[in-house]
JSON list of C-alpha atoms in Angstrom, two decimals:
[
{"chain": "L", "resi": 1266, "resn": "ASP", "atom": "CA", "xyz": [-29.93, 26.67, 43.67]},
{"chain": "L", "resi": 1267, "resn": "VAL", "atom": "CA", "xyz": [-31.76, 28.63, 40.89]},
{"chain": "L", "resi": 1268, "resn": "LYS", "atom": "CA", "xyz": [-31.54, 26.93, 37.11]},
{"chain": "L", "resi": 1269, "resn": "VAL", "atom": "CA", "xyz": [-32.30, 29.10, 33.93]},
{"chain": "L", "resi": 1270, "resn": "THR", "atom": "CA", "xyz": [-31.71, 27.63, 31.00]},
{"chain": "L", "resi": 1271, "resn": "GLN", "atom": "CA", "xyz": [-31.49, 29.04, 27.07]},
{"chain": "L", "resi": 1272, "resn": "SER", "atom": "CA", "xyz": [-33.01, 26.72, 24.27]},
{"chain": "L", "resi": 1273, "resn": "SER", "atom": "CA", "xyz": [-29.20, 27.07, 22.44]},
{"chain": "L", "resi": 1274, "resn": "ARG", "atom": "CA", "xyz": [-25.90, 27.56, 23.21]},
{"chain": "L", "resi": 1275, "resn": "TYR", "atom": "CA", "xyz": [-25.18, 28.80, 19.41]},
{"chain": "L", "resi": 1276, "resn": "LEU", "atom": "CA", "xyz": [-27.07, 29.56, 16.85]},
{"chain": "L", "resi": 1277, "resn": "VAL", "atom": "CA", "xyz": [-26.50, 30.82, 12.89]},
{"chain": "L", "resi": 1278, "resn": "LYS", "atom": "CA", "xyz": [-28.97, 32.33, 11.22]},
{"chain": "L", "resi": 1279, "resn": "ARG", "atom": "CA", "xyz": [-29.26, 34.50, 7.85]},
{"chain": "L", "resi": 1280, "resn": "THR", "atom": "CA", "xyz": [-30.64, 37.65, 7.43]},
{"chain": "L", "resi": 1281, "resn": "GLY", "atom": "CA", "xyz": [-34.22, 38.45, 6.74]},
{"chain": "L", "resi": 1282, "resn": "GLU", "atom": "CA", "xyz": [-35.05, 35.07, 9.35]},
{"chain": "L", "resi": 1283, "resn": "LYS", "atom": "CA", "xyz": [-37.55, 34.55, 12.42]},
{"chain": "L", "resi": 1284, "resn": "VAL", "atom": "CA", "xyz": [-35.20, 34.24, 15.23]},
{"chain": "L", "resi": 1285, "resn": "PHE", "atom": "CA", "xyz": [-36.83, 32.99, 18.75]},
{"chain": "L", "resi": 1286, "resn": "LEU", "atom": "CA", "xyz": [-34.46, 32.58, 21.95]},
{"chain": "L", "resi": 1287, "resn": "GLU", "atom": "CA", "xyz": [-36.22, 30.80, 24.68]},
{"chain": "L", "resi": 1288, "resn": "CYS", "atom": "CA", "xyz": [-36.24, 31.12, 28.47]},
{"chain": "L", "resi": 1289, "resn": "VAL", "atom": "CA", "xyz": [-37.05, 28.84, 31.07]},
{"chain": "L", "resi": 1290, "resn": "GLN", "atom": "CA", "xyz": [-36.33, 29.50, 34.82]},
{"chain": "L", "resi": 1291, "resn": "ASP", "atom": "CA", "xyz": [-37.14, 27.01, 37.50]},
{"chain": "L", "resi": 1292, "resn": "MET", "atom": "CA", "xyz": [-36.95, 29.18, 40.30]},
{"chain": "L", "resi": 1293, "resn": "ASP", "atom": "CA", "xyz": [-40.89, 31.00, 39.97]},
{"chain": "L", "resi": 1294, "resn": "HIS", "atom": "CA", "xyz": [-39.33, 34.29, 39.98]},
{"chain": "L", "resi": 1295, "resn": "GLU", "atom": "CA", "xyz": [-42.23, 37.03, 38.97]},
{"chain": "L", "resi": 1296, "resn": "ASN", "atom": "CA", "xyz": [-39.36, 39.13, 36.77]},
{"chain": "L", "resi": 1297, "resn": "MET", "atom": "CA", "xyz": [-37.36, 37.81, 33.87]},
{"chain": "L", "resi": 1298, "resn": "PHE", "atom": "CA", "xyz": [-35.16, 39.52, 31.53]},
{"chain": "L", "resi": 1299, "resn": "TRP", "atom": "CA", "xyz": [-33.64, 40.05, 27.76]},
{"chain": "L", "resi": 1300, "resn": "TYR", "atom": "CA", "xyz": [-30.10, 41.61, 27.78]},
{"chain": "L", "resi": 1301, "resn": "ARG", "atom": "CA", "xyz": [-27.58, 41.21, 24.79]},
{"chain": "L", "resi": 1302, "resn": "GLN", "atom": "CA", "xyz": [-24.02, 41.98, 25.62]},
{"chain": "L", "resi": 1303, "resn": "ASP", "atom": "CA", "xyz": [-21.30, 43.21, 23.18]},
{"chain": "L", "resi": 1304, "resn": "PRO", "atom": "CA", "xyz": [-17.43, 43.79, 23.47]},
{"chain": "L", "resi": 1305, "resn": "GLY", "atom": "CA", "xyz": [-17.12, 47.26, 25.18]},
{"chain": "L", "resi": 1306, "resn": "LEU", "atom": "CA", "xyz": [-20.84, 47.76, 25.39]},
{"chain": "L", "resi": 1307, "resn": "GLY", "atom": "CA", "xyz": [-21.80, 45.72, 28.38]},
{"chain": "L", "resi": 1308, "resn": "LEU", "atom": "CA", "xyz": [-24.85, 44.46, 29.02]},
{"chain": "L", "resi": 1309, "resn": "ARG", "atom": "CA", "xyz": [-28.09, 46.12, 27.33]},
{"chain": "L", "resi": 1310, "resn": "LEU", "atom": "CA", "xyz": [-31.84, 45.52, 28.88]},
{"chain": "L", "resi": 1311, "resn": "ILE", "atom": "CA", "xyz": [-34.19, 44.17, 25.39]},
{"chain": "L", "resi": 1312, "resn": "TYR", "atom": "CA", "xyz": [-37.10, 43.88, 27.54]},
{"chain": "L", "resi": 1313, "resn": "PHE", "atom": "CA", "xyz": [-37.99, 42.31, 30.21]},
{"chain": "L", "resi": 1314, "resn": "SER", "atom": "CA", "xyz": [-41.85, 41.30, 32.47]},
{"chain": "L", "resi": 1315, "resn": "TYR", "atom": "CA", "xyz": [-43.18, 41.47, 35.87]},
{"chain": "L", "resi": 1316, "resn": "ASP", "atom": "CA", "xyz": [-45.83, 39.32, 35.37]},
{"chain": "L", "resi": 1317, "resn": "VAL", "atom": "CA", "xyz": [-47.32, 36.75, 32.50]},
{"chain": "L", "resi": 1318, "resn": "LYS", "atom": "CA", "xyz": [-48.37, 38.64, 29.74]},
{"chain": "L", "resi": 1319, "resn": "MET", "atom": "CA", "xyz": [-46.65, 41.75, 30.55]},
{"chain": "L", "resi": 1320, "resn": "LYS", "atom": "CA", "xyz": [-44.14, 43.11, 28.95]},
{"chain": "L", "resi": 1321, "resn": "GLU", "atom": "CA", "xyz": [-42.04, 46.26, 29.34]},
{"chain": "L", "resi": 1322, "resn": "LYS", "atom": "CA", "xyz": [-39.53, 47.67, 26.84]},
{"chain": "L", "resi": 1323, "resn": "GLY", "atom": "CA", "xyz": [-35.39, 48.02, 28.12]},
{"chain": "L", "resi": 1324, "resn": "ASP", "atom": "CA", "xyz": [-32.80, 50.37, 26.25]},
{"chain": "L", "resi": 1325, "resn": "ILE", "atom": "CA", "xyz": [-32.77, 48.48, 22.97]},
{"chain": "L", "resi": 1326, "resn": "PRO", "atom": "CA", "xyz": [-36.22, 47.34, 22.10]},
{"chain": "L", "resi": 1327, "resn": "GLU", "atom": "CA", "xyz": [-35.89, 48.16, 18.54]},
{"chain": "L", "resi": 1328, "resn": "GLY", "atom": "CA", "xyz": [-36.09, 45.02, 16.22]},
{"chain": "L", "resi": 1329, "resn": "TYR", "atom": "CA", "xyz": [-37.49, 42.81, 18.75]},
{"chain": "L", "resi": 1330, "resn": "SER", "atom": "CA", "xyz": [-40.08, 41.44, 20.14]},
{"chain": "L", "resi": 1331, "resn": "VAL", "atom": "CA", "xyz": [-40.72, 39.09, 23.71]},
{"chain": "L", "resi": 1332, "resn": "SER", "atom": "CA", "xyz": [-43.54, 36.71, 24.47]},
{"chain": "L", "resi": 1333, "resn": "ARG", "atom": "CA", "xyz": [-44.81, 35.41, 28.47]},
{"chain": "L", "resi": 1334, "resn": "GLU", "atom": "CA", "xyz": [-47.72, 32.72, 28.12]},
{"chain": "L", "resi": 1335, "resn": "LYS", "atom": "CA", "xyz": [-46.18, 31.02, 31.43]},
{"chain": "L", "resi": 1336, "resn": "LYS", "atom": "CA", "xyz": [-44.68, 32.35, 34.54]},
{"chain": "L", "resi": 1337, "resn": "GLU", "atom": "CA", "xyz": [-42.04, 30.42, 33.82]},
{"chain": "L", "resi": 1338, "resn": "ARG", "atom": "CA", "xyz": [-40.98, 30.74, 30.28]},
{"chain": "L", "resi": 1339, "resn": "PHE", "atom": "CA", "xyz": [-40.19, 33.84, 28.64]},
{"chain": "L", "resi": 1340, "resn": "SER", "atom": "CA", "xyz": [-39.31, 34.24, 24.55]},
{"chain": "L", "resi": 1341, "resn": "LEU", "atom": "CA", "xyz": [-37.32, 36.45, 22.31]},
{"chain": "L", "resi": 1342, "resn": "ILE", "atom": "CA", "xyz": [-38.34, 36.78, 18.67]},
{"chain": "L", "resi": 1343, "resn": "LEU", "atom": "CA", "xyz": [-36.40, 38.15, 15.84]},
{"chain": "L", "resi": 1344, "resn": "GLU", "atom": "CA", "xyz": [-39.05, 39.31, 13.62]},
{"chain": "L", "resi": 1345, "resn": "SER", "atom": "CA", "xyz": [-36.71, 39.78, 10.84]},
{"chain": "L", "resi": 1346, "resn": "ALA", "atom": "CA", "xyz": [-32.77, 38.99, 11.65]},
{"chain": "L", "resi": 1347, "resn": "SER", "atom": "CA", "xyz": [-29.90, 41.40, 10.72]},
{"chain": "L", "resi": 1348, "resn": "THR", "atom": "CA", "xyz": [-25.97, 40.94, 11.15]},
{"chain": "L", "resi": 1349, "resn": "ASN", "atom": "CA", "xyz": [-25.95, 44.23, 13.33]},
{"chain": "L", "resi": 1350, "resn": "GLN", "atom": "CA", "xyz": [-28.65, 41.75, 15.69]},
{"chain": "L", "resi": 1351, "resn": "THR", "atom": "CA", "xyz": [-24.92, 39.03, 15.86]},
{"chain": "L", "resi": 1352, "resn": "SER", "atom": "CA", "xyz": [-24.68, 39.13, 19.65]},
{"chain": "L", "resi": 1353, "resn": "MET", "atom": "CA", "xyz": [-24.52, 37.42, 22.92]},
{"chain": "L", "resi": 1354, "resn": "TYR", "atom": "CA", "xyz": [-28.01, 37.43, 24.24]},
{"chain": "L", "resi": 1355, "resn": "LEU", "atom": "CA", "xyz": [-28.66, 36.37, 28.14]},
{"chain": "L", "resi": 1356, "resn": "CYS", "atom": "CA", "xyz": [-31.65, 35.43, 29.89]},
{"chain": "L", "resi": 1357, "resn": "ALA", "atom": "CA", "xyz": [-32.10, 36.22, 33.81]},
{"chain": "L", "resi": 1358, "resn": "SER", "atom": "CA", "xyz": [-34.44, 35.97, 36.23]},
{"chain": "L", "resi": 1359, "resn": "SER", "atom": "CA", "xyz": [-35.15, 37.60, 39.23]},
{"chain": "L", "resi": 1360, "resn": "SER", "atom": "CA", "xyz": [-37.74, 38.52, 42.59]},
{"chain": "L", "resi": 1361, "resn": "SER", "atom": "CA", "xyz": [-38.79, 41.96, 43.51]},
{"chain": "L", "resi": 1362, "resn": "THR", "atom": "CA", "xyz": [-36.00, 43.68, 43.31]},
{"chain": "L", "resi": 1363, "resn": "ARG", "atom": "CA", "xyz": [-33.12, 41.19, 44.59]},
{"chain": "L", "resi": 1364, "resn": "GLU", "atom": "CA", "xyz": [-30.17, 39.82, 42.18]},
{"chain": "L", "resi": 1365, "resn": "GLN", "atom": "CA", "xyz": [-30.46, 38.35, 38.93]},
{"chain": "L", "resi": 1366, "resn": "PHE", "atom": "CA", "xyz": [-29.73, 35.18, 37.94]},
{"chain": "L", "resi": 1367, "resn": "PHE", "atom": "CA", "xyz": [-28.21, 34.57, 34.14]},
{"chain": "L", "resi": 1368, "resn": "GLY", "atom": "CA", "xyz": [-28.99, 31.61, 32.18]},
{"chain": "L", "resi": 1369, "resn": "PRO", "atom": "CA", "xyz": [-26.31, 30.53, 29.82]},
{"chain": "L", "resi": 1370, "resn": "GLY", "atom": "CA", "xyz": [-26.32, 32.35, 26.92]},
{"chain": "L", "resi": 1371, "resn": "THR", "atom": "CA", "xyz": [-26.44, 32.16, 23.54]},
{"chain": "L", "resi": 1372, "resn": "ARG", "atom": "CA", "xyz": [-24.29, 32.86, 21.19]},
{"chain": "L", "resi": 1373, "resn": "LEU", "atom": "CA", "xyz": [-26.34, 34.20, 17.64]},
{"chain": "L", "resi": 1374, "resn": "THR", "atom": "CA", "xyz": [-24.63, 34.83, 14.52]},
{"chain": "L", "resi": 1375, "resn": "VAL", "atom": "CA", "xyz": [-26.68, 36.45, 11.46]},
{"chain": "L", "resi": 1376, "resn": "LEU", "atom": "CA", "xyz": [-25.12, 36.06, 8.47]},
{"chain": "G", "resi": 1074, "resn": "ARG", "atom": "CA", "xyz": [-22.26, 59.60, 31.16]},
{"chain": "G", "resi": 1075, "resn": "LYS", "atom": "CA", "xyz": [-23.13, 56.76, 31.93]},
{"chain": "G", "resi": 1076, "resn": "GLU", "atom": "CA", "xyz": [-25.47, 55.18, 35.16]},
{"chain": "G", "resi": 1077, "resn": "VAL", "atom": "CA", "xyz": [-23.33, 52.86, 36.22]},
{"chain": "G", "resi": 1078, "resn": "GLU", "atom": "CA", "xyz": [-19.58, 53.09, 35.30]},
{"chain": "G", "resi": 1079, "resn": "GLN", "atom": "CA", "xyz": [-16.39, 50.69, 35.68]},
{"chain": "G", "resi": 1080, "resn": "ASP", "atom": "CA", "xyz": [-12.56, 51.41, 35.11]},
{"chain": "G", "resi": 1081, "resn": "PRO", "atom": "CA", "xyz": [-12.32, 48.74, 31.87]},
{"chain": "G", "resi": 1082, "resn": "GLY", "atom": "CA", "xyz": [-9.33, 47.69, 33.15]},
{"chain": "G", "resi": 1083, "resn": "PRO", "atom": "CA", "xyz": [-7.18, 45.50, 33.01]},
{"chain": "G", "resi": 1084, "resn": "PHE", "atom": "CA", "xyz": [-6.04, 45.04, 36.45]},
{"chain": "G", "resi": 1085, "resn": "ASN", "atom": "CA", "xyz": [-2.96, 42.81, 36.24]},
{"chain": "G", "resi": 1086, "resn": "VAL", "atom": "CA", "xyz": [-1.64, 41.69, 39.46]},
{"chain": "G", "resi": 1087, "resn": "PRO", "atom": "CA", "xyz": [0.61, 39.07, 41.88]},
{"chain": "G", "resi": 1088, "resn": "GLU", "atom": "CA", "xyz": [-1.09, 35.83, 42.80]},
{"chain": "G", "resi": 1089, "resn": "GLY", "atom": "CA", "xyz": [-1.24, 37.36, 46.72]},
{"chain": "G", "resi": 1090, "resn": "ALA", "atom": "CA", "xyz": [-1.91, 40.50, 45.78]},
{"chain": "G", "resi": 1091, "resn": "THR", "atom": "CA", "xyz": [-4.85, 42.71, 47.05]},
{"chain": "G", "resi": 1092, "resn": "VAL", "atom": "CA", "xyz": [-6.47, 44.24, 44.24]},
{"chain": "G", "resi": 1093, "resn": "ALA", "atom": "CA", "xyz": [-9.67, 46.39, 44.82]},
{"chain": "G", "resi": 1094, "resn": "PHE", "atom": "CA", "xyz": [-12.54, 47.79, 41.68]},
{"chain": "G", "resi": 1095, "resn": "ASN", "atom": "CA", "xyz": [-14.41, 50.86, 42.57]},
{"chain": "G", "resi": 1096, "resn": "CYS", "atom": "CA", "xyz": [-18.00, 51.43, 40.58]},
{"chain": "G", "resi": 1097, "resn": "THR", "atom": "CA", "xyz": [-19.86, 54.93, 40.63]},
{"chain": "G", "resi": 1098, "resn": "TYR", "atom": "CA", "xyz": [-23.54, 55.26, 40.18]},
{"chain": "G", "resi": 1099, "resn": "SER", "atom": "CA", "xyz": [-25.39, 58.54, 39.26]},
{"chain": "G", "resi": 1100, "resn": "ASN", "atom": "CA", "xyz": [-28.76, 58.15, 40.51]},
{"chain": "G", "resi": 1101, "resn": "SER", "atom": "CA", "xyz": [-29.00, 58.74, 44.50]},
{"chain": "G", "resi": 1102, "resn": "ALA", "atom": "CA", "xyz": [-32.18, 56.59, 44.34]},
{"chain": "G", "resi": 1103, "resn": "SER", "atom": "CA", "xyz": [-30.79, 53.57, 44.32]},
{"chain": "G", "resi": 1104, "resn": "GLN", "atom": "CA", "xyz": [-31.78, 50.56, 46.49]},
{"chain": "G", "resi": 1105, "resn": "SER", "atom": "CA", "xyz": [-29.34, 47.44, 45.35]},
{"chain": "G", "resi": 1106, "resn": "PHE", "atom": "CA", "xyz": [-25.99, 46.99, 44.67]},
{"chain": "G", "resi": 1107, "resn": "PHE", "atom": "CA", "xyz": [-24.43, 43.35, 43.12]},
{"chain": "G", "resi": 1108, "resn": "TRP", "atom": "CA", "xyz": [-21.35, 42.06, 42.36]},
{"chain": "G", "resi": 1109, "resn": "TYR", "atom": "CA", "xyz": [-20.90, 40.02, 39.58]},
{"chain": "G", "resi": 1110, "resn": "ARG", "atom": "CA", "xyz": [-18.23, 37.34, 38.37]},
{"chain": "G", "resi": 1111, "resn": "GLN", "atom": "CA", "xyz": [-18.21, 36.44, 34.91]},
{"chain": "G", "resi": 1112, "resn": "ASP", "atom": "CA", "xyz": [-15.56, 34.74, 32.90]},
{"chain": "G", "resi": 1113, "resn": "CYS", "atom": "CA", "xyz": [-14.86, 34.84, 29.50]},
{"chain": "G", "resi": 1114, "resn": "ARG", "atom": "CA", "xyz": [-17.64, 33.44, 26.95]},
{"chain": "G", "resi": 1115, "resn": "LYS", "atom": "CA", "xyz": [-19.90, 32.71, 29.86]},
{"chain": "G", "resi": 1116, "resn": "GLU", "atom": "CA", "xyz": [-23.10, 34.42, 31.92]},
{"chain": "G", "resi": 1117, "resn": "PRO", "atom": "CA", "xyz": [-22.07, 36.18, 34.73]},
{"chain": "G", "resi": 1118, "resn": "LYS", "atom": "CA", "xyz": [-23.05, 34.72, 38.18]},
{"chain": "G", "resi": 1119, "resn": "LEU", "atom": "CA", "xyz": [-23.44, 36.79, 41.41]},
{"chain": "G", "resi": 1120, "resn": "LEU", "atom": "CA", "xyz": [-20.57, 36.97, 43.43]},
{"chain": "G", "resi": 1121, "resn": "MET", "atom": "CA", "xyz": [-21.80, 39.11, 46.04]},
{"chain": "G", "resi": 1122, "resn": "SER", "atom": "CA", "xyz": [-24.60, 41.75, 47.25]},
{"chain": "G", "resi": 1123, "resn": "VAL", "atom": "CA", "xyz": [-23.61, 44.90, 48.52]},
{"chain": "G", "resi": 1124, "resn": "TYR", "atom": "CA", "xyz": [-24.91, 45.56, 52.29]},
{"chain": "G", "resi": 1125, "resn": "SER", "atom": "CA", "xyz": [-25.20, 49.28, 53.82]},
{"chain": "G", "resi": 1126, "resn": "SER", "atom": "CA", "xyz": [-22.82, 48.43, 56.63]},
{"chain": "G", "resi": 1127, "resn": "GLY", "atom": "CA", "xyz": [-20.47, 46.56, 53.83]},
{"chain": "G", "resi": 1128, "resn": "ASN", "atom": "CA", "xyz": [-19.97, 42.31, 54.12]},
{"chain": "G", "resi": 1129, "resn": "GLU", "atom": "CA", "xyz": [-17.13, 40.11, 53.20]},
{"chain": "G", "resi": 1130, "resn": "ASP", "atom": "CA", "xyz": [-16.71, 36.45, 52.00]},
{"chain": "G", "resi": 1131, "resn": "GLY", "atom": "CA", "xyz": [-13.64, 34.93, 52.73]},
{"chain": "G", "resi": 1132, "resn": "ARG", "atom": "CA", "xyz": [-11.37, 37.26, 50.45]},
{"chain": "G", "resi": 1133, "resn": "PHE", "atom": "CA", "xyz": [-13.70, 39.29, 48.91]},
{"chain": "G", "resi": 1134, "resn": "THR", "atom": "CA", "xyz": [-14.92, 42.89, 50.95]},
{"chain": "G", "resi": 1135, "resn": "ALA", "atom": "CA", "xyz": [-17.71, 44.61, 49.37]},
{"chain": "G", "resi": 1136, "resn": "GLN", "atom": "CA", "xyz": [-18.23, 48.76, 50.09]},
{"chain": "G", "resi": 1137, "resn": "LEU", "atom": "CA", "xyz": [-21.14, 50.86, 49.89]},
{"chain": "G", "resi": 1138, "resn": "ASN", "atom": "CA", "xyz": [-20.32, 54.35, 50.01]},
{"chain": "G", "resi": 1139, "resn": "ARG", "atom": "CA", "xyz": [-23.75, 56.07, 49.52]},
{"chain": "G", "resi": 1140, "resn": "ALA", "atom": "CA", "xyz": [-22.86, 59.74, 49.78]},
{"chain": "G", "resi": 1141, "resn": "SER", "atom": "CA", "xyz": [-20.43, 59.06, 47.26]},
{"chain": "G", "resi": 1142, "resn": "GLN", "atom": "CA", "xyz": [-22.28, 57.06, 45.67]},
{"chain": "G", "resi": 1143, "resn": "TYR", "atom": "CA", "xyz": [-19.89, 54.22, 44.21]},
{"chain": "G", "resi": 1144, "resn": "ILE", "atom": "CA", "xyz": [-19.56, 50.58, 45.52]},
{"chain": "G", "resi": 1145, "resn": "SER", "atom": "CA", "xyz": [-16.36, 49.13, 45.66]},
{"chain": "G", "resi": 1146, "resn": "LEU", "atom": "CA", "xyz": [-14.98, 45.44, 45.93]},
{"chain": "G", "resi": 1147, "resn": "LEU", "atom": "CA", "xyz": [-11.74, 44.80, 47.43]},
{"chain": "G", "resi": 1148, "resn": "ILE", "atom": "CA", "xyz": [-10.10, 40.72, 46.54]},
{"chain": "G", "resi": 1149, "resn": "ARG", "atom": "CA", "xyz": [-7.48, 39.66, 49.13]},
{"chain": "G", "resi": 1150, "resn": "ASP", "atom": "CA", "xyz": [-4.88, 36.97, 48.29]},
{"chain": "G", "resi": 1151, "resn": "SER", "atom": "CA", "xyz": [-5.56, 37.13, 44.60]},
{"chain": "G", "resi": 1152, "resn": "LYS", "atom": "CA", "xyz": [-5.49, 33.74, 43.09]},
{"chain": "G", "resi": 1153, "resn": "LEU", "atom": "CA", "xyz": [-4.83, 33.05, 39.33]},
{"chain": "G", "resi": 1154, "resn": "SER", "atom": "CA", "xyz": [-8.66, 31.63, 39.01]},
{"chain": "G", "resi": 1155, "resn": "ASP", "atom": "CA", "xyz": [-9.50, 35.09, 40.15]},
{"chain": "G", "resi": 1156, "resn": "SER", "atom": "CA", "xyz": [-9.20, 36.05, 36.88]},
{"chain": "G", "resi": 1157, "resn": "ALA", "atom": "CA", "xyz": [-12.00, 37.30, 35.41]},
{"chain": "G", "resi": 1158, "resn": "THR", "atom": "CA", "xyz": [-14.46, 40.77, 34.39]},
{"chain": "G", "resi": 1159, "resn": "TYR", "atom": "CA", "xyz": [-16.27, 41.80, 37.48]},
{"chain": "G", "resi": 1160, "resn": "LEU", "atom": "CA", "xyz": [-19.36, 43.65, 36.70]},
{"chain": "G", "resi": 1161, "resn": "CYS", "atom": "CA", "xyz": [-21.04, 45.38, 39.25]},
{"chain": "G", "resi": 1162, "resn": "ALA", "atom": "CA", "xyz": [-24.95, 45.73, 39.55]},
{"chain": "G", "resi": 1163, "resn": "VAL", "atom": "CA", "xyz": [-27.52, 48.54, 40.61]},
{"chain": "G", "resi": 1164, "resn": "ASN", "atom": "CA", "xyz": [-31.25, 48.54, 40.94]},
{"chain": "G", "resi": 1165, "resn": "PHE", "atom": "CA", "xyz": [-32.29, 52.12, 40.53]},
{"chain": "G", "resi": 1166, "resn": "MET", "atom": "CA", "xyz": [-35.78, 52.19, 42.73]},
{"chain": "G", "resi": 1167, "resn": "ASP", "atom": "CA", "xyz": [-37.19, 55.38, 41.06]},
{"chain": "G", "resi": 1168, "resn": "THR", "atom": "CA", "xyz": [-37.36, 54.42, 37.48]},
{"chain": "G", "resi": 1169, "resn": "GLY", "atom": "CA", "xyz": [-40.11, 51.73, 38.69]},
{"chain": "G", "resi": 1170, "resn": "ARG", "atom": "CA", "xyz": [-37.81, 49.20, 37.16]},
{"chain": "G", "resi": 1171, "resn": "ARG", "atom": "CA", "xyz": [-37.06, 45.77, 38.41]},
{"chain": "G", "resi": 1172, "resn": "ALA", "atom": "CA", "xyz": [-34.31, 45.43, 36.05]},
{"chain": "G", "resi": 1173, "resn": "LEU", "atom": "CA", "xyz": [-30.44, 45.66, 37.44]},
{"chain": "G", "resi": 1174, "resn": "THR", "atom": "CA", "xyz": [-28.04, 48.26, 35.82]},
{"chain": "G", "resi": 1175, "resn": "PHE", "atom": "CA", "xyz": [-24.38, 46.93, 34.62]},
{"chain": "G", "resi": 1176, "resn": "GLY", "atom": "CA", "xyz": [-21.61, 48.76, 34.54]},
{"chain": "G", "resi": 1177, "resn": "SER", "atom": "CA", "xyz": [-19.44, 47.60, 31.15]},
{"chain": "G", "resi": 1178, "resn": "GLY", "atom": "CA", "xyz": [-16.94, 45.58, 33.96]},
{"chain": "G", "resi": 1179, "resn": "THR", "atom": "CA", "xyz": [-13.54, 45.59, 35.19]},
{"chain": "G", "resi": 1180, "resn": "ARG", "atom": "CA", "xyz": [-10.72, 42.57, 33.92]},
{"chain": "G", "resi": 1181, "resn": "LEU", "atom": "CA", "xyz": [-8.43, 41.62, 36.56]},
{"chain": "G", "resi": 1182, "resn": "GLN", "atom": "CA", "xyz": [-5.57, 39.38, 35.38]},
{"chain": "G", "resi": 1183, "resn": "VAL", "atom": "CA", "xyz": [-4.24, 38.03, 38.10]},
{"chain": "G", "resi": 1184, "resn": "GLN", "atom": "CA", "xyz": [-0.66, 36.42, 37.35]},
{"chain": "G", "resi": 1185, "resn": "PRO", "atom": "CA", "xyz": [2.21, 33.95, 38.46]}
]
C-alpha cells in the first residue's frame, strides 16, 4: 500500500510567519504534488516535482515555494503566511502519469 | 470554461437506488482518467481508474466516452456508506504535466 504522510493534521499560525509543511512518501514515486482545497474551488495545484531538486509551478504558486532534496520528501513553504492561505493542504505522489495517492492533509489556519 | 466539470449536486438518493454521475473534460488530448472518493474533511482516495473499454468493480461501473469527452460513474444498489463527494480526475497529456486536473466534485447523499 502506498503511504503518503504529512507532518501535521492541524496547524495554526500567525500572519507573517514562515510555515513549513512536510510530505513523505514511501513508494519511490518520482512525482510529488502540493494542492490546496477550498470549498467551491476544488483542488488547485500549487507546485509539483518530477525529480529530486526539480520543481514546476502549478496553477497558483504565488506566495509559496517548495523544496525537494530527497526523492521521498517534498516540502511546501509559505514564506510569509497570510489569512488568504488558510486552507486544506494536500500532498500527493504518483509514478509516471498514473493515479495519484494523497496524504491525510494539513488544515492550516492563519490568524 | 473549466477544464474538468462536474455537477456539484447534491444527489439525494434512497438506499438501493442506482445513481450516475458524469464528468466532462475540455481537452481531447487526455490519456488517463480516474474517479476518486472524498469523505468529509478527509483526503481523496482512488476509487477506480477508467479504461477505454469501461470497467467494473462490484457495484461501481466507470465508462469513458472519448467522442463526447466525458467519463461516467454508475453506482448500483446504493449504500448509506456511499455518501461522499466523488471527484473525477484527468491527465492532460499535451500540457506535459504529470499532474492530474480534478473536477470540483459531485456530492452524493444516500438516505435511509
